[in-house]
Amino acid sequence: MSDLTGKVALITGASRGQGEAEARLFVERGAKVVVADILDDDAQKLVADLGVNNAIAVHLDVSKPEEWKQALAAGIEAFGFIDILVNNAGTYIQGSITDTDVDGYRKVIEVNQIGVFLGMQNLAAHMAELGRGSIVNIVSVSSFAPLDLTAAYASTKSALLGMSKAAVGELGPKGIRVNMIHPGGVATEMGAPARVVPAAYDQAPLGRIGQPREIATVAAFLASDDASYCSGAEILVDGGWTVGTRNPWASEG
Ligand SMILES: NC(=O)c1ccc[n+]([C@@H]2O[C@H](COP(=O)([O-])OP(=O)(O)OC[C@H]3O[C@@H](n4cnc5c(N)ncnc54)[C@H](O)[C@@H]3O)[C@@H](O)[C@H]2O)c1
């Protein structure tokens, strides 16, 4: 069980879904957490639940450079430093290449791609001053095995592969580790809208959709000192989905 005592994490998109699960687990494991999201009411409710000594809520639209500066300053004022960044916030659109509106596509780039870049840009200098830091980028199996009708979303997630790997070499000498998680289907607003879990998840080798806490436990590991020699790691958390295609001839023995 990875211990996060004495650490301070800024988690984007932490008001619900996987980010909320990460915030809850990180506090359980001893960290202080900056709950950063555009859903302010949900962020406040979560902080009330976590305890005001353990967490603060900050309004952060990850695509806005000035809001990153404010979030960083608020976190440092509350807890003294931030040595973990979980770039979790994300947005999704689905549609054919023919029908995808270019402004919608640009919006996905702003959040999923520019948002992660700004996160690393704003935290890197602070972490370099500390001489330590762990950045966990929540990517997706879509980055290397995209489904059809996801060109906009998948392309932003593929961009995170290159961006994260470039950061590994740049930030490593400053004591900052950068790692990636590739979730498969996870039961959140994004992965199972309106709580409807598509039957297709039955086809994953583990036969079900993932739960947000199952991503959070991996994020906690990468954020912790248990992963002190991990940088540039990509951890698949997809129930075997992308490697476990079932044998179509299995029933024929
Ligand atoms: N759910 C899945 O099946 C799945 C699979 C692979 C990867 N992911 C990735 O996991 C991450 C978390 O997604 P989730 O499943 O919890 O979805 P979710 O929709 O439940 O949560 C996303 C969170 O991001 C926040 N957010 C959106 N735009 C933002 C912005 N501009 N600034 C700050 N916060 C913003 C939302 O308010 C929300 O709290 C995302 O990066 C997503 O792409 C999800």
XYZ file of C-alpha atoms and ligand atoms in Angstrom:
297
model
C 0.000 0.000 0.000
C 1.777 3.148 -1.190
C 2.208 5.707 1.564
C 1.764 9.388 0.695
C 2.341 10.853 4.150
C 3.942 14.285 3.973
C 3.189 14.784 0.299
C 0.995 17.414 -1.349
C -0.854 16.645 -4.582
C -2.601 18.883 -7.063
C -5.171 16.781 -8.927
C -6.965 18.275 -11.909
C -10.531 17.297 -12.713
C -10.796 16.105 -9.124
C -14.449 16.994 -8.501
C -15.784 13.683 -9.793
C -14.870 10.421 -11.461
C -11.306 9.199 -11.379
C -9.972 12.511 -10.048
C -12.348 12.345 -7.074
C -11.272 8.751 -6.385
C -7.632 9.860 -6.505
C -8.303 12.743 -4.106
C -10.069 10.412 -1.649
C -7.386 7.734 -1.815
C -4.477 10.194 -1.608
C -5.921 11.716 1.590
C -6.494 8.200 2.998
C -2.823 7.503 2.313
C -1.685 10.661 4.134
C -1.376 13.335 1.430
C -2.807 16.834 1.370
C -4.734 17.487 -1.823
C -5.549 20.495 -3.974
C -8.867 19.620 -5.618
C -8.743 21.535 -8.904
C -11.698 21.609 -11.272
C -14.216 23.790 -13.069
C -17.061 22.133 -11.112
C -16.705 24.370 -8.067
C -19.700 23.159 -6.027
C -18.657 19.521 -6.373
C -15.080 20.450 -5.427
C -16.302 22.235 -2.278
C -18.469 19.263 -1.283
C -15.557 16.883 -1.726
C -13.287 19.074 0.396
C -15.922 19.230 3.144
C -15.921 15.435 3.077
C -12.129 15.102 3.064
C -11.678 17.649 5.849
C -10.512 21.223 5.432
C -7.142 20.385 6.981
C -6.533 17.776 4.303
C -7.743 19.457 1.134
C -8.614 22.739 -0.522
C -10.745 23.429 -3.569
C -9.483 25.715 -6.303
C -11.190 26.783 -9.493
C -8.973 25.665 -12.357
C -9.792 25.493 -16.028
C -6.688 23.620 -17.135
C -6.685 25.363 -20.510
C -6.198 28.801 -18.895
C -2.566 29.726 -18.116
C -3.461 32.415 -15.550
C -5.692 30.001 -13.604
C -2.768 27.574 -13.294
C -0.704 30.319 -11.649
C -3.529 31.027 -9.177
C -4.032 27.316 -8.403
C -0.338 26.782 -7.757
C -0.184 29.847 -5.502
C -3.283 28.723 -3.561
C -1.839 25.246 -3.034
C 1.505 26.576 -1.818
C -0.200 29.059 0.489
C -2.322 26.293 2.033
C 0.223 23.490 2.310
C 3.684 25.008 1.707
C 4.568 23.113 -1.480
C 3.200 20.761 -4.140
C 5.278 17.693 -4.979
C 2.693 15.619 -6.886
C 0.751 16.638 -9.976
C -1.939 14.373 -11.385
C -2.986 15.657 -14.791
C -6.355 13.925 -14.798
C -8.837 16.467 -16.214
C -10.163 15.475 -19.586
C -13.019 15.857 -21.980
C -14.402 13.605 -24.686
C -16.254 14.030 -27.950
C -17.348 11.306 -30.278
C -18.116 11.573 -33.967
C -16.987 10.693 -37.417
C -14.137 12.581 -39.022
C -16.604 13.924 -41.548
C -18.974 15.263 -38.919
C -16.600 16.456 -36.197
C -16.846 20.196 -35.803
C -13.372 21.752 -35.865
C -14.162 24.071 -32.941
C -15.179 21.027 -30.897
C -11.912 19.374 -31.834
C -9.961 22.482 -30.798
C -11.739 22.468 -27.417
C -10.617 18.880 -26.785
C -7.040 19.878 -27.654
C -7.264 22.841 -25.268
C -8.279 20.661 -22.314
C -6.645 17.275 -22.914
C -3.413 18.442 -24.503
C -2.693 22.103 -23.709
C -4.075 21.540 -20.187
C -1.484 18.854 -19.458
C 1.281 20.943 -21.012
C 0.354 23.917 -18.819
C 0.246 21.678 -15.764
C 3.761 20.427 -16.337
C 4.968 23.909 -17.298
C 3.615 25.504 -14.120
C 4.655 22.782 -11.688
C 8.071 21.965 -13.153
C 9.832 25.097 -11.887
C 8.321 24.725 -8.416
C 9.206 21.027 -8.223
C 12.714 21.773 -9.504
C 13.161 24.183 -6.589
C 12.033 21.418 -4.224
C 14.415 19.023 -5.976
C 11.682 16.401 -6.191
C 8.340 15.799 -7.828
C 6.103 13.187 -9.345
C 3.888 13.918 -12.328
C 1.241 11.380 -13.290
C -0.406 11.962 -16.638
C -3.737 10.209 -17.131
C -3.613 9.248 -20.776
C -5.778 6.459 -22.258
C -5.683 3.243 -24.213
C -7.052 5.517 -26.960
C -3.522 6.912 -27.342
C -2.364 3.716 -29.046
C -5.509 1.637 -29.696
C -8.236 4.130 -30.535
C -11.820 3.118 -31.242
C -13.486 4.404 -34.361
C -15.352 7.739 -34.047
C -12.770 9.084 -31.585
C -10.297 10.882 -33.857
C -10.365 14.148 -31.883
C -10.066 12.550 -28.436
C -7.567 9.886 -29.476
C -5.261 12.373 -31.164
C -5.007 14.465 -28.002
C -4.216 11.376 -25.948
C -1.556 10.274 -28.467
C -0.019 13.725 -28.125
C 0.377 13.087 -24.394
C 2.619 10.110 -25.106
C 5.183 12.253 -26.893
C 4.791 15.155 -24.496
C 5.219 12.969 -21.414
C 8.239 11.151 -22.826
C 9.895 14.439 -23.805
C 9.328 15.630 -20.231
C 10.970 12.504 -18.764
C 14.393 13.468 -20.126
C 13.984 17.173 -19.448
C 12.727 16.924 -15.879
C 14.525 13.805 -14.668
C 17.791 15.637 -13.914
C 15.757 17.999 -11.696
C 14.475 15.106 -9.592
C 11.059 15.035 -11.222
C 9.547 11.746 -12.381
C 6.928 11.666 -15.157
C 4.745 8.606 -15.666
C 1.599 7.683 -17.544
C -1.513 5.652 -16.821
C -3.593 4.242 -19.650
C -7.083 3.547 -18.337
C -9.425 1.424 -20.376
C -13.157 1.761 -19.748
C -13.849 3.244 -16.319
C -17.279 3.731 -14.739
C -17.476 7.530 -14.665
C -19.551 10.158 -16.465
C -17.108 9.815 -19.346
C -16.817 6.026 -19.451
C -20.386 5.116 -18.625
C -22.611 8.158 -19.192
C -25.895 8.038 -17.287
C -24.472 4.991 -15.493
C -25.162 2.804 -18.505
C -22.351 0.287 -18.890
C -22.144 -0.940 -22.478
C -22.300 -4.718 -22.832
C -19.050 -4.529 -24.811
C -17.171 -4.378 -21.509
C -18.187 -8.012 -20.936
C -15.758 -8.812 -23.737
C -12.740 -7.498 -21.835
C -10.677 -10.358 -20.421
C -11.673 -9.344 -16.882
C -15.275 -9.184 -18.092
C -16.263 -5.825 -16.649
C -15.700 -2.090 -16.674
C -13.064 -0.641 -14.310
C -13.845 1.340 -11.169
C -12.329 4.796 -10.508
C -10.505 3.552 -7.407
C -8.707 0.968 -9.550
C -7.065 3.845 -11.416
C -6.455 5.781 -8.200
C -4.447 2.961 -6.599
C -2.068 2.948 -9.559
C -1.806 6.752 -9.478
C -0.965 6.535 -5.763
C 1.806 4.049 -6.513
C 3.347 6.225 -9.238
C 3.032 9.331 -7.060
C 4.687 7.622 -4.085
C 8.286 6.842 -3.225
C 7.511 3.180 -3.998
C 7.926 4.250 -7.635
C 11.162 6.158 -6.947
C 12.966 4.627 -9.955
C 9.979 4.847 -12.338
C 10.013 7.595 -14.935
C 8.574 7.212 -18.409
C 6.495 4.224 -17.317
C 3.202 3.544 -19.042
C 0.856 1.444 -16.945
C -2.125 -0.168 -18.625
C -5.167 -0.333 -16.363
C -7.727 -1.714 -18.774
C -8.770 -5.153 -17.555
C -6.712 -6.674 -20.336
C -8.866 -5.006 -22.989
C -6.129 -3.992 -25.420
C -4.033 -7.143 -25.310
C -6.624 -9.744 -24.522
C -8.636 -10.099 -27.691
C -10.530 -13.345 -27.327
C -9.952 -16.131 -29.770
C -12.886 -16.041 -32.222
C -12.420 -19.781 -32.893
C -12.350 -20.771 -29.220
C -15.809 -22.363 -29.341
C -14.607 -24.681 -32.103
C -12.064 -26.170 -29.672
N -13.711 6.957 -18.132
C -13.011 6.333 -19.045
O -13.471 5.308 -19.591
C -11.624 6.804 -19.424
C -10.808 5.962 -20.181
C -9.523 6.376 -20.496
C -9.047 7.592 -20.058
N -9.876 8.410 -19.321
C -9.316 9.682 -18.873
O -9.390 9.735 -17.467
C -9.448 11.113 -17.035
C -10.572 11.294 -16.034
O -11.825 11.075 -16.681
P -13.107 10.482 -15.938
O -13.326 9.132 -16.488
O -12.977 10.659 -14.472
O -14.221 11.446 -16.539
P -15.221 12.496 -15.865
O -15.905 13.145 -17.006
O -16.051 11.848 -14.815
O -14.264 13.544 -15.121
C -13.524 14.502 -15.814
C -13.248 15.656 -14.871
O -12.470 16.627 -15.586
C -13.031 17.898 -15.329
N -12.732 18.834 -16.411
C -13.204 18.844 -17.679
N -12.734 19.897 -18.342
C -11.932 20.573 -17.478
C -11.154 21.752 -17.574
N -11.114 22.497 -18.700
N -10.440 22.142 -16.502
C -10.483 21.431 -15.337
N -11.214 20.325 -15.181
C -11.932 19.898 -16.251
C -14.526 17.641 -15.213
O -15.201 18.728 -14.583
C -14.537 16.353 -14.400
O -14.477 16.603 -13.021
C -9.590 11.926 -18.309
O -8.326 12.442 -18.692
C -10.050 10.901 -19.334
O -9.716 11.279 -20.657
C -11.140 8.047 -18.999
